[in-house]
Short mmCIF file of C-alpha atoms and ligand atoms in Angstrom, two decimals:
data_model
loop_
_atom_site.label_atom_id
_atom_site.label_comp_id
_atom_site.label_asym_id
_atom_site.label_seq_id
_atom_site.Cartn_x
_atom_site.Cartn_y
_atom_site.Cartn_z
CA MET N 7 20.95 18.88 15.97
CA ALA N 8 19.20 15.55 16.27
CA LYS N 9 17.61 16.58 19.55
CA GLN N 10 16.28 19.75 18.04
CA VAL N 11 14.68 17.82 15.20
CA VAL N 12 13.06 15.31 17.53
CA ARG N 13 11.70 18.06 19.76
CA ARG N 14 10.17 19.92 16.84
CA ARG N 15 8.50 16.77 15.64
CA GLY N 16 7.12 16.11 19.12
CA GLN N 17 5.64 19.58 19.31
CA ARG N 18 3.79 19.14 16.05
CA GLN N 19 2.33 15.84 17.14
CA VAL N 20 1.05 17.38 20.36
CA GLU N 21 -0.56 20.22 18.41
CA ASP N 22 -2.75 17.74 16.59
CA VAL N 23 -5.56 17.33 19.11
CA LYS N 24 -7.67 15.08 16.88
CA GLY N 25 -4.93 12.46 16.82
CA ASN N 26 -4.67 12.69 13.03
CA ARG N 27 -1.27 12.83 11.45
CA GLY N 28 -0.85 15.94 9.39
CA PRO N 29 0.94 15.97 6.05
CA ALA N 30 4.60 14.96 6.14
CA ASP N 31 6.86 17.63 7.63
CA LEU N 32 9.26 18.27 4.77
CA ASP N 33 11.61 20.48 6.82
CA VAL N 34 12.13 17.81 9.46
CA LEU N 35 12.55 15.11 6.83
CA GLN N 36 15.16 17.17 5.01
CA SER N 37 17.29 17.74 8.08
CA LEU N 38 17.04 14.06 8.99
CA VAL N 39 18.26 13.07 5.53
CA THR N 40 21.19 15.46 5.88
CA GLU N 41 22.04 13.78 9.19
CA MET N 42 21.73 10.36 7.64
CA LEU N 43 24.14 11.34 4.88
CA LEU N 44 26.61 12.54 7.53
CA ALA N 45 26.15 9.33 9.53
CA LEU N 46 26.89 7.32 6.39
CA GLY N 47 30.21 9.16 6.07
CA GLU N 48 29.04 11.27 3.13
CA LYS N 49 29.53 14.98 2.53
CA PRO N 50 26.05 16.51 2.16
CA GLY N 51 27.69 19.66 0.78
CA ARG N 52 29.15 17.99 -2.30
CA ASN N 53 27.59 18.76 -5.64
CA GLY N 54 25.63 15.56 -6.27
CA LEU N 55 24.05 15.61 -2.83
CA LEU N 56 23.13 19.28 -2.54
CA LYS N 57 19.45 18.78 -3.34
CA THR N 58 19.24 15.20 -2.11
CA PRO N 59 17.63 15.94 1.28
CA GLU N 60 14.89 17.93 -0.45
CA ARG N 61 14.35 15.23 -3.09
CA VAL N 62 14.27 12.40 -0.55
CA ALA N 63 11.86 14.32 1.70
CA LYS N 64 9.48 14.89 -1.20
CA ALA N 65 9.80 11.29 -2.37
CA PHE N 66 8.97 9.94 1.09
CA ALA N 67 6.06 12.33 1.44
CA PHE N 68 4.70 11.05 -1.87
CA MET N 69 5.27 7.40 -1.00
CA THR N 70 3.45 7.73 2.31
CA GLN N 71 0.60 9.99 1.18
CA GLY N 72 -1.85 7.14 1.80
CA TYR N 73 -1.92 8.09 5.50
CA HIS N 74 -3.82 11.24 4.57
CA ARG N 75 -6.33 9.77 2.11
CA ASP N 76 -9.86 9.18 3.27
CA ILE N 77 -11.61 6.06 1.93
CA ASP N 78 -15.12 7.46 2.36
CA HIS N 79 -14.14 10.58 0.45
CA LEU N 80 -12.60 8.41 -2.26
CA LEU N 81 -15.73 6.27 -2.58
CA ASN N 82 -18.12 9.20 -2.44
CA GLY N 83 -20.48 8.86 -5.41
CA ALA N 84 -18.76 5.70 -6.68
CA LEU N 85 -21.04 3.08 -5.12
CA PHE N 86 -23.89 1.94 -7.35
CA PRO N 87 -26.97 -0.11 -6.46
CA ILE N 88 -27.24 -3.10 -8.78
CA GLU N 89 -28.92 -6.51 -9.06
CA TYR N 90 -25.83 -8.44 -10.00
CA ASP N 91 -24.65 -11.43 -8.05
CA GLU N 92 -21.69 -12.72 -10.05
CA MET N 93 -18.12 -12.31 -8.99
CA VAL N 94 -16.38 -9.06 -9.90
CA ILE N 95 -12.63 -9.32 -10.44
CA VAL N 96 -9.98 -6.67 -10.95
CA LYS N 97 -6.59 -8.23 -11.37
CA ASP N 98 -2.99 -7.23 -12.06
CA ILE N 99 -3.22 -3.93 -10.19
CA ASP N 100 0.35 -2.65 -9.97
CA PHE N 101 1.39 -1.27 -6.62
CA PHE N 102 4.51 0.10 -4.92
CA SER N 103 4.84 0.17 -1.18
CA MET N 104 7.53 0.59 1.49
CA CYS N 105 8.50 -2.16 3.91
CA GLU N 106 8.22 -0.77 7.43
CA HIS N 107 11.14 -2.86 8.67
CA HIS N 108 13.77 -1.50 6.28
CA LEU N 109 12.14 1.50 4.57
CA LEU N 110 12.85 -0.23 1.28
CA PRO N 111 10.31 -0.75 -1.49
CA PHE N 112 8.26 -3.80 -2.13
CA TYR N 113 6.17 -3.92 -5.25
CA GLY N 114 4.08 -6.19 -7.37
CA ARG N 115 0.47 -6.87 -8.19
CA VAL N 116 -2.80 -7.06 -6.37
CA HIS N 117 -5.76 -9.17 -7.49
CA VAL N 118 -9.15 -8.35 -6.05
CA GLY N 119 -12.45 -10.20 -6.29
CA TYR N 120 -15.76 -9.69 -4.57
CA LEU N 121 -19.28 -11.03 -4.63
CA PRO N 122 -21.62 -8.02 -4.60
CA ASN N 123 -24.55 -7.61 -2.29
CA LYS N 124 -26.84 -5.18 -4.19
CA LYS N 125 -23.97 -2.71 -4.47
CA VAL N 126 -20.88 -2.36 -6.67
CA VAL N 127 -18.03 0.10 -6.69
CA GLY N 128 -16.75 1.91 -9.78
CA LEU N 129 -13.95 -0.32 -11.11
CA SER N 130 -11.40 2.49 -11.24
CA LYS N 131 -11.78 2.99 -7.49
CA ILE N 132 -10.30 -0.39 -6.63
CA PRO N 133 -6.73 0.48 -7.73
CA ARG N 134 -7.10 3.74 -5.83
CA ILE N 135 -8.08 1.88 -2.67
CA VAL N 136 -4.97 -0.26 -3.18
CA ASP N 137 -2.85 2.91 -3.39
CA VAL N 138 -4.33 4.35 -0.19
CA PHE N 139 -2.95 1.37 1.74
CA ALA N 140 0.18 0.75 -0.36
CA ARG N 141 1.43 4.33 0.03
CA ARG N 142 2.34 3.89 3.67
CA LEU N 143 4.95 2.02 5.63
CA GLN N 144 3.63 -1.49 5.36
CA VAL N 145 4.08 -5.20 5.68
CA GLN N 146 2.62 -7.22 2.83
CA GLU N 147 0.27 -9.24 5.03
CA ARG N 148 -1.32 -6.14 6.57
CA LEU N 149 -1.66 -4.46 3.17
CA THR N 150 -3.54 -7.54 1.93
CA VAL N 151 -5.92 -7.63 4.89
CA GLN N 152 -6.58 -3.87 4.87
CA ILE N 153 -7.63 -3.91 1.21
CA ALA N 154 -9.92 -6.92 1.79
CA GLU N 155 -11.54 -5.61 4.97
CA THR N 156 -12.11 -2.17 3.50
CA LEU N 157 -13.91 -3.58 0.46
CA LYS N 158 -15.91 -5.98 2.59
CA SER N 159 -17.17 -3.29 4.94
CA LYS N 160 -17.67 -0.44 2.46
CA LEU N 161 -19.50 -2.63 -0.07
CA ASN N 162 -21.18 -4.88 2.45
CA ALA N 163 -20.13 -7.60 -0.02
CA HIS N 164 -21.04 -11.27 0.43
CA GLY N 165 -17.35 -12.01 0.20
CA VAL N 166 -13.99 -10.56 -0.79
CA GLY N 167 -10.75 -12.15 -1.92
CA VAL N 168 -7.43 -10.35 -2.21
CA VAL N 169 -4.15 -11.87 -3.39
CA VAL N 170 -0.92 -9.86 -3.35
CA GLU N 171 2.23 -10.98 -5.16
CA ALA N 172 5.31 -8.93 -4.38
CA ARG N 173 9.06 -8.65 -4.65
CA HIS N 174 10.81 -7.10 -1.65
CA LEU N 175 13.98 -5.09 -2.18
CA CYS N 176 14.98 -5.83 1.41
CA MET N 177 15.17 -9.50 0.37
CA MET N 178 16.72 -8.82 -3.03
CA MET N 179 19.41 -6.26 -2.13
CA ARG N 180 20.37 -7.51 1.32
CA GLY N 181 19.56 -10.32 3.74
CA VAL N 182 18.93 -13.51 1.82
CA GLU N 183 19.64 -11.79 -1.54
CA LYS N 184 17.10 -13.87 -3.40
CA GLN N 185 16.32 -11.93 -6.56
CA ASN N 186 13.54 -14.06 -7.98
CA THR N 187 11.51 -14.75 -4.90
CA ILE N 188 7.89 -13.64 -4.98
CA ALA N 189 6.00 -13.42 -1.71
CA VAL N 190 2.31 -14.26 -2.02
CA SER N 191 -0.28 -13.32 0.59
CA SER N 192 -4.03 -13.65 0.55
CA SER N 193 -7.06 -12.60 2.52
CA MET N 194 -10.40 -14.38 2.02
CA LEU N 195 -13.50 -12.98 3.71
CA GLY N 196 -17.17 -14.00 3.81
CA VAL N 197 -18.11 -16.60 1.19
CA PHE N 198 -14.57 -16.54 -0.18
CA ARG N 199 -13.59 -18.08 3.12
CA SER N 200 -16.64 -20.27 3.83
CA GLN N 201 -17.27 -21.64 0.31
CA PRO N 202 -14.32 -23.51 -1.21
CA GLN N 203 -15.86 -23.38 -4.73
CA THR N 204 -16.05 -19.57 -4.62
CA ARG N 205 -12.45 -19.35 -3.52
CA VAL N 206 -11.34 -21.81 -6.21
CA GLU N 207 -13.20 -19.88 -8.91
CA PHE N 208 -11.53 -16.64 -7.81
CA LEU N 209 -8.07 -18.20 -7.74
CA LYS N 210 -8.63 -19.77 -11.16
CA LEU N 211 -9.76 -16.47 -12.68
CA ILE N 212 -6.79 -14.49 -11.38
CA ARG N 213 -4.33 -17.25 -12.22
CA ARG N 214 -4.32 -16.74 -15.97
CA GLY N 215 -1.47 -14.42 -16.95
CA SER N 216 -0.50 -13.56 -13.40
CA VAL N 217 3.09 -12.46 -12.71
CA SER N 218 3.93 -15.75 -11.04
CA ASP N 219 2.96 -17.76 -14.12
CA SER N 220 5.91 -19.53 -15.62
CA ASP N 221 4.52 -19.70 -19.17
ZN1 ZN E 14 11.92 -5.35 4.75
#
């Protein structure tokens, strides 16, 4: 059965001549979940598990939908010319992502700042950009860099800063089993990297009330 599943998946990938991944294949996912349940020693036919393969397939398709979102489409009509050269900050953006090493969630908050260069983006688009990259199999460091580089290039901003604070279930439920550990990653581009005072201002502005604050 496993071979059959793998072969079907291979065929679909070959069909895609543009090299784009199509939407998640729910049928393949479902049969793989059934096999996983069997491999775990479960009985996929028992009552509580009857619809589990379908539910898990749909959940994974949702949680990885970012692969199929197009940033340019998302930003279409949401970039505005403006003479404004102060820092723009959107902080405490909740996100949920999936660690690519264990397929377990990691989640937390993203803080974004940028220094505009004659162009700003509608504020509501920033959390949506975060989702595009969070809803994939990820590592926190890459998620951080992808958000920063996307904003830098699409806005042609003088600088961008992104800080991600996250809890990883693969650390909390297994491995080191540290429940209160928060992993922090940052990406500083342009003047956020070259000018210490810009970086310090950004970090000070996102600091107040952030999830890692003890007070
Ligand atoms: Zn992990």
